[in-house]
């Protein structure tokens, strides 16, 4: 169990990179020290020249399989996280996440599954206007961020989910969203415009009006 | 409308109770689409096989009921009602060949798609929230170590910087005249003051040039400035009626003299 | 992730305590997620009844021996820490290139042209006092060094430029620096007039306070 340094045949390298076992230790230390995921790029930057953190990560991942702490991938970064089955031990560490409104949760899901996604698209899917407070809350939690502007008239901003979102929900990748494939196969993620046919968006504010009381209206979509 | 309900396997009573329950809850709906989705559940079929016609009727019945109860519905519910009434007529009447745009079936299909999509997103949201979450089910490192950022500043300079710096320093004295450059400039005020003092003595015509202060006649720069200032001063004094100016011909010397005044 | 629970031979216990391997996982997760060292007592409290955290700790400690992270005892509590030999990974070095301040470059120029050169001479030429910081910076950069003391009253130190200086500026010798005449011929003396410059006025902060901290009116002279 203890001290079984994996001695890989030293790869040919121009640089005097440390042995792989040592690199694994380094990756381990760096990831342990960080609460946030660390990108491969940053690992490379911090480790001695010629190191191969990708390989070290693979070995480390294996080493931590089934342990109380796991190595998880978050986008193009990596992090150590406690095993979810031990969550019950952690009452003390549990952070009370702000209770999200139904509107916020649905908006988040729509952004995650449809990203990049404009506000107008969110409203079209939900059938109600999205209050500014909802988007703001998700932005503030750093679960969504601005994507590229859509190259359509008005150049509306789009929203995409963040690494923090992936990290929070234990997703390696936005492609790993539950049921994504099925939804796509069912055509439910296509934008199928038959717009203008079905009554557009209501004028009324949605249930979150208390927060922002933003008068809904298309113009508002474009002034960020 | 009531008879439609009966044909649709929904008893009168059930429909009314259902509608009333919905109405009580109307604030809980997130708009017409949400309400339609809820209504569609009473059909107890796959959303893909939902009867949009039946749904439209349910919705219209709901709005009707709300009106009876003098319940104020938000405008968007009424807009949707109008549209569904239109859709219903489209679905019931044979298609008008003259009419362009989507057919009743197409509109119905799209509405069904919208409902299915909204439901799918709700399911997805539920599945997302049911996942293990950070800070609840799994945890990050509780004692992160700060990565100390060592900022090393490297200063650079080029040879040109060096030489320019030196040149600047060594020629500061040469530049000094720049600040004293004003010495080569005579202001009109200076000329005016000088002329006022001198004019008292000069009752005779004298050229403007003779009024230039000593040391200002030879250096062309200074002479130009002094001449211009004196000329402007002369004009000013002439305007005040204190002197007279004359010039024999173009480019001839300008002459001035004190104007003989009552004061003497 | 594949959950390959470490199945250790079940220890005899009066209670239905989890297997030791499982207890080890628990201790691991708790220590990992905790912001503070955790005492044995607290481990006991948090783990299922009948657990033996002391034993689990010993096993865990062994497991982490030689790894990038260690299990350490802090008073009567336990914590995980990155291995001390990997401390260098917890630093991130960024090199920033900045232009030398005006005070420094002028001082350097004077030393280069007049070496060996005393501080008093520098001040005389610059017309302002030279802060120690400026000299220190140049010494530290190894662009100047101490020359011989001047055999005048007070025996002031002199400064001369270094080989490092010559290398940086691509000079073989400080004597190769172009003279004033050449500078003028090269158009280098056509600097702008020294507007607002009052000779001999002490500049207050000769120090290279940041990049742009030169008092206005003078800074503009030097940003060609």
JSON list of C-alpha atoms in Angstrom, two decimals, chain C residues 114-221:
[
{"chain": "C", "resi": 114, "resn": "UNK", "atom": "CA", "xyz": [31.33, 59.90, -16.42]},
{"chain": "C", "resi": 115, "resn": "UNK", "atom": "CA", "xyz": [32.55, 56.83, -14.67]},
{"chain": "C", "resi": 116, "resn": "UNK", "atom": "CA", "xyz": [33.97, 56.59, -12.13]},
{"chain": "C", "resi": 117, "resn": "UNK", "atom": "CA", "xyz": [31.43, 58.95, -10.79]},
{"chain": "C", "resi": 118, "resn": "UNK", "atom": "CA", "xyz": [30.38, 59.94, -7.29]},
{"chain": "C", "resi": 119, "resn": "UNK", "atom": "CA", "xyz": [26.88, 60.44, -6.11]},
{"chain": "C", "resi": 120, "resn": "UNK", "atom": "CA", "xyz": [27.52, 64.14, -5.69]},
{"chain": "C", "resi": 121, "resn": "UNK", "atom": "CA", "xyz": [28.53, 64.37, -9.31]},
{"chain": "C", "resi": 122, "resn": "UNK", "atom": "CA", "xyz": [25.42, 62.60, -10.41]},
{"chain": "C", "resi": 123, "resn": "UNK", "atom": "CA", "xyz": [23.35, 64.99, -8.41]},
{"chain": "C", "resi": 124, "resn": "UNK", "atom": "CA", "xyz": [25.15, 67.94, -9.83]},
{"chain": "C", "resi": 125, "resn": "UNK", "atom": "CA", "xyz": [24.49, 66.84, -13.37]},
{"chain": "C", "resi": 126, "resn": "UNK", "atom": "CA", "xyz": [20.91, 65.81, -12.78]},
{"chain": "C", "resi": 127, "resn": "UNK", "atom": "CA", "xyz": [20.21, 68.84, -10.70]},
{"chain": "C", "resi": 128, "resn": "UNK", "atom": "CA", "xyz": [18.24, 66.74, -8.25]},
{"chain": "C", "resi": 129, "resn": "UNK", "atom": "CA", "xyz": [19.21, 64.52, -5.42]},
{"chain": "C", "resi": 130, "resn": "UNK", "atom": "CA", "xyz": [19.59, 60.85, -6.21]},
{"chain": "C", "resi": 131, "resn": "UNK", "atom": "CA", "xyz": [17.67, 58.55, -3.98]},
{"chain": "C", "resi": 132, "resn": "UNK", "atom": "CA", "xyz": [19.34, 55.57, -2.49]},
{"chain": "C", "resi": 133, "resn": "UNK", "atom": "CA", "xyz": [16.65, 53.41, -4.06]},
{"chain": "C", "resi": 134, "resn": "UNK", "atom": "CA", "xyz": [17.75, 54.36, -7.53]},
{"chain": "C", "resi": 135, "resn": "UNK", "atom": "CA", "xyz": [21.36, 53.48, -6.90]},
{"chain": "C", "resi": 136, "resn": "UNK", "atom": "CA", "xyz": [20.38, 50.31, -5.12]},
{"chain": "C", "resi": 137, "resn": "UNK", "atom": "CA", "xyz": [18.21, 49.25, -8.00]},
{"chain": "C", "resi": 138, "resn": "UNK", "atom": "CA", "xyz": [21.02, 49.71, -10.47]},
{"chain": "C", "resi": 139, "resn": "UNK", "atom": "CA", "xyz": [23.41, 47.87, -8.17]},
{"chain": "C", "resi": 140, "resn": "UNK", "atom": "CA", "xyz": [20.93, 45.08, -7.79]},
{"chain": "C", "resi": 141, "resn": "UNK", "atom": "CA", "xyz": [20.46, 44.81, -11.51]},
{"chain": "C", "resi": 142, "resn": "UNK", "atom": "CA", "xyz": [24.22, 44.57, -11.67]},
{"chain": "C", "resi": 143, "resn": "UNK", "atom": "CA", "xyz": [24.42, 47.34, -14.17]},
{"chain": "C", "resi": 144, "resn": "UNK", "atom": "CA", "xyz": [26.62, 49.41, -11.90]},
{"chain": "C", "resi": 145, "resn": "UNK", "atom": "CA", "xyz": [29.05, 48.53, -9.18]},
{"chain": "C", "resi": 146, "resn": "UNK", "atom": "CA", "xyz": [31.28, 50.36, -6.76]},
{"chain": "C", "resi": 147, "resn": "UNK", "atom": "CA", "xyz": [34.48, 51.75, -8.21]},
{"chain": "C", "resi": 148, "resn": "UNK", "atom": "CA", "xyz": [37.42, 53.07, -6.28]},
{"chain": "C", "resi": 149, "resn": "UNK", "atom": "CA", "xyz": [36.91, 55.64, -3.64]},
{"chain": "C", "resi": 150, "resn": "UNK", "atom": "CA", "xyz": [37.74, 59.11, -4.81]},
{"chain": "C", "resi": 151, "resn": "UNK", "atom": "CA", "xyz": [40.82, 60.51, -3.12]},
{"chain": "C", "resi": 152, "resn": "UNK", "atom": "CA", "xyz": [39.08, 63.67, -2.14]},
{"chain": "C", "resi": 153, "resn": "UNK", "atom": "CA", "xyz": [37.87, 64.77, 1.26]},
{"chain": "C", "resi": 154, "resn": "UNK", "atom": "CA", "xyz": [35.29, 62.35, 2.55]},
{"chain": "C", "resi": 155, "resn": "UNK", "atom": "CA", "xyz": [36.68, 59.70, 0.19]},
{"chain": "C", "resi": 156, "resn": "UNK", "atom": "CA", "xyz": [33.34, 59.28, -1.55]},
{"chain": "C", "resi": 157, "resn": "UNK", "atom": "CA", "xyz": [32.56, 56.02, -3.29]},
{"chain": "C", "resi": 158, "resn": "UNK", "atom": "CA", "xyz": [32.38, 56.06, -7.02]},
{"chain": "C", "resi": 159, "resn": "UNK", "atom": "CA", "xyz": [30.24, 54.04, -9.36]},
{"chain": "C", "resi": 160, "resn": "UNK", "atom": "CA", "xyz": [31.17, 52.42, -12.60]},
{"chain": "C", "resi": 161, "resn": "UNK", "atom": "CA", "xyz": [29.20, 50.36, -15.06]},
{"chain": "C", "resi": 162, "resn": "UNK", "atom": "CA", "xyz": [29.58, 46.59, -15.18]},
{"chain": "C", "resi": 163, "resn": "UNK", "atom": "CA", "xyz": [30.20, 44.02, -17.83]},
{"chain": "C", "resi": 164, "resn": "UNK", "atom": "CA", "xyz": [26.54, 43.10, -17.42]},
{"chain": "C", "resi": 165, "resn": "UNK", "atom": "CA", "xyz": [25.67, 46.64, -18.40]},
{"chain": "C", "resi": 166, "resn": "UNK", "atom": "CA", "xyz": [27.86, 46.49, -21.48]},
{"chain": "C", "resi": 167, "resn": "UNK", "atom": "CA", "xyz": [26.31, 43.17, -22.45]},
{"chain": "C", "resi": 168, "resn": "UNK", "atom": "CA", "xyz": [22.81, 44.44, -22.06]},
{"chain": "C", "resi": 169, "resn": "UNK", "atom": "CA", "xyz": [23.41, 47.51, -24.16]},
{"chain": "C", "resi": 170, "resn": "UNK", "atom": "CA", "xyz": [25.59, 45.76, -26.66]},
{"chain": "C", "resi": 171, "resn": "UNK", "atom": "CA", "xyz": [28.66, 47.77, -25.96]},
{"chain": "C", "resi": 172, "resn": "UNK", "atom": "CA", "xyz": [32.23, 46.65, -25.88]},
{"chain": "C", "resi": 173, "resn": "UNK", "atom": "CA", "xyz": [33.28, 49.47, -23.74]},
{"chain": "C", "resi": 174, "resn": "UNK", "atom": "CA", "xyz": [31.66, 52.41, -22.06]},
{"chain": "C", "resi": 175, "resn": "UNK", "atom": "CA", "xyz": [33.91, 54.60, -24.12]},
{"chain": "C", "resi": 176, "resn": "UNK", "atom": "CA", "xyz": [32.02, 53.43, -27.17]},
{"chain": "C", "resi": 177, "resn": "UNK", "atom": "CA", "xyz": [29.05, 55.42, -26.09]},
{"chain": "C", "resi": 178, "resn": "UNK", "atom": "CA", "xyz": [28.49, 58.17, -28.58]},
{"chain": "C", "resi": 179, "resn": "UNK", "atom": "CA", "xyz": [29.51, 61.63, -27.47]},
{"chain": "C", "resi": 180, "resn": "UNK", "atom": "CA", "xyz": [27.30, 64.65, -27.39]},
{"chain": "C", "resi": 181, "resn": "UNK", "atom": "CA", "xyz": [28.37, 65.75, -30.85]},
{"chain": "C", "resi": 182, "resn": "UNK", "atom": "CA", "xyz": [27.46, 62.40, -32.30]},
{"chain": "C", "resi": 183, "resn": "UNK", "atom": "CA", "xyz": [24.23, 62.37, -30.47]},
{"chain": "C", "resi": 184, "resn": "UNK", "atom": "CA", "xyz": [23.40, 65.71, -31.93]},
{"chain": "C", "resi": 185, "resn": "UNK", "atom": "CA", "xyz": [24.42, 64.56, -35.39]},
{"chain": "C", "resi": 186, "resn": "UNK", "atom": "CA", "xyz": [22.18, 61.57, -34.97]},
{"chain": "C", "resi": 187, "resn": "UNK", "atom": "CA", "xyz": [19.31, 63.87, -34.16]},
{"chain": "C", "resi": 188, "resn": "UNK", "atom": "CA", "xyz": [19.10, 62.57, -30.65]},
{"chain": "C", "resi": 189, "resn": "UNK", "atom": "CA", "xyz": [19.34, 65.95, -29.11]},
{"chain": "C", "resi": 190, "resn": "UNK", "atom": "CA", "xyz": [16.30, 67.28, -30.78]},
{"chain": "C", "resi": 191, "resn": "UNK", "atom": "CA", "xyz": [14.27, 66.53, -27.79]},
{"chain": "C", "resi": 192, "resn": "UNK", "atom": "CA", "xyz": [11.38, 68.72, -27.03]},
{"chain": "C", "resi": 193, "resn": "UNK", "atom": "CA", "xyz": [11.88, 71.88, -25.09]},
{"chain": "C", "resi": 194, "resn": "UNK", "atom": "CA", "xyz": [11.96, 71.39, -21.41]},
{"chain": "C", "resi": 195, "resn": "UNK", "atom": "CA", "xyz": [8.68, 73.03, -20.73]},
{"chain": "C", "resi": 196, "resn": "UNK", "atom": "CA", "xyz": [7.99, 73.56, -17.12]},
{"chain": "C", "resi": 197, "resn": "UNK", "atom": "CA", "xyz": [11.30, 72.15, -16.11]},
{"chain": "C", "resi": 198, "resn": "UNK", "atom": "CA", "xyz": [12.82, 74.33, -13.51]},
{"chain": "C", "resi": 199, "resn": "UNK", "atom": "CA", "xyz": [16.46, 73.48, -13.17]},
{"chain": "C", "resi": 200, "resn": "UNK", "atom": "CA", "xyz": [17.63, 72.54, -9.76]},
{"chain": "C", "resi": 201, "resn": "UNK", "atom": "CA", "xyz": [14.23, 72.03, -8.32]},
{"chain": "C", "resi": 202, "resn": "UNK", "atom": "CA", "xyz": [14.35, 69.06, -5.99]},
{"chain": "C", "resi": 203, "resn": "UNK", "atom": "CA", "xyz": [11.99, 66.54, -7.38]},
{"chain": "C", "resi": 204, "resn": "UNK", "atom": "CA", "xyz": [10.71, 65.28, -4.12]},
{"chain": "C", "resi": 205, "resn": "UNK", "atom": "CA", "xyz": [10.32, 61.73, -5.16]},
{"chain": "C", "resi": 206, "resn": "UNK", "atom": "CA", "xyz": [13.27, 60.83, -7.17]},
{"chain": "C", "resi": 207, "resn": "UNK", "atom": "CA", "xyz": [12.21, 57.33, -6.38]},
{"chain": "C", "resi": 208, "resn": "UNK", "atom": "CA", "xyz": [10.88, 55.31, -9.21]},
{"chain": "C", "resi": 209, "resn": "UNK", "atom": "CA", "xyz": [7.51, 55.15, -7.64]},
{"chain": "C", "resi": 210, "resn": "UNK", "atom": "CA", "xyz": [5.84, 52.75, -9.96]},
{"chain": "C", "resi": 211, "resn": "UNK", "atom": "CA", "xyz": [5.96, 53.46, -13.61]},
{"chain": "C", "resi": 212, "resn": "UNK", "atom": "CA", "xyz": [4.04, 56.58, -14.15]},
{"chain": "C", "resi": 213, "resn": "UNK", "atom": "CA", "xyz": [4.44, 58.35, -10.92]},
{"chain": "C", "resi": 214, "resn": "UNK", "atom": "CA", "xyz": [6.63, 61.09, -12.19]},
{"chain": "C", "resi": 215, "resn": "UNK", "atom": "CA", "xyz": [4.98, 64.35, -11.39]},
{"chain": "C", "resi": 216, "resn": "UNK", "atom": "CA", "xyz": [3.05, 65.64, -14.32]},
{"chain": "C", "resi": 217, "resn": "UNK", "atom": "CA", "xyz": [4.81, 68.20, -16.37]},
{"chain": "C", "resi": 218, "resn": "UNK", "atom": "CA", "xyz": [7.97, 66.23, -16.32]},
{"chain": "C", "resi": 219, "resn": "UNK", "atom": "CA", "xyz": [6.78, 62.84, -17.22]},
{"chain": "C", "resi": 220, "resn": "UNK", "atom": "CA", "xyz": [5.69, 64.06, -20.58]},
{"chain": "C", "resi": 221, "resn": "UNK", "atom": "CA", "xyz": [9.25, 64.78, -21.47]}
]
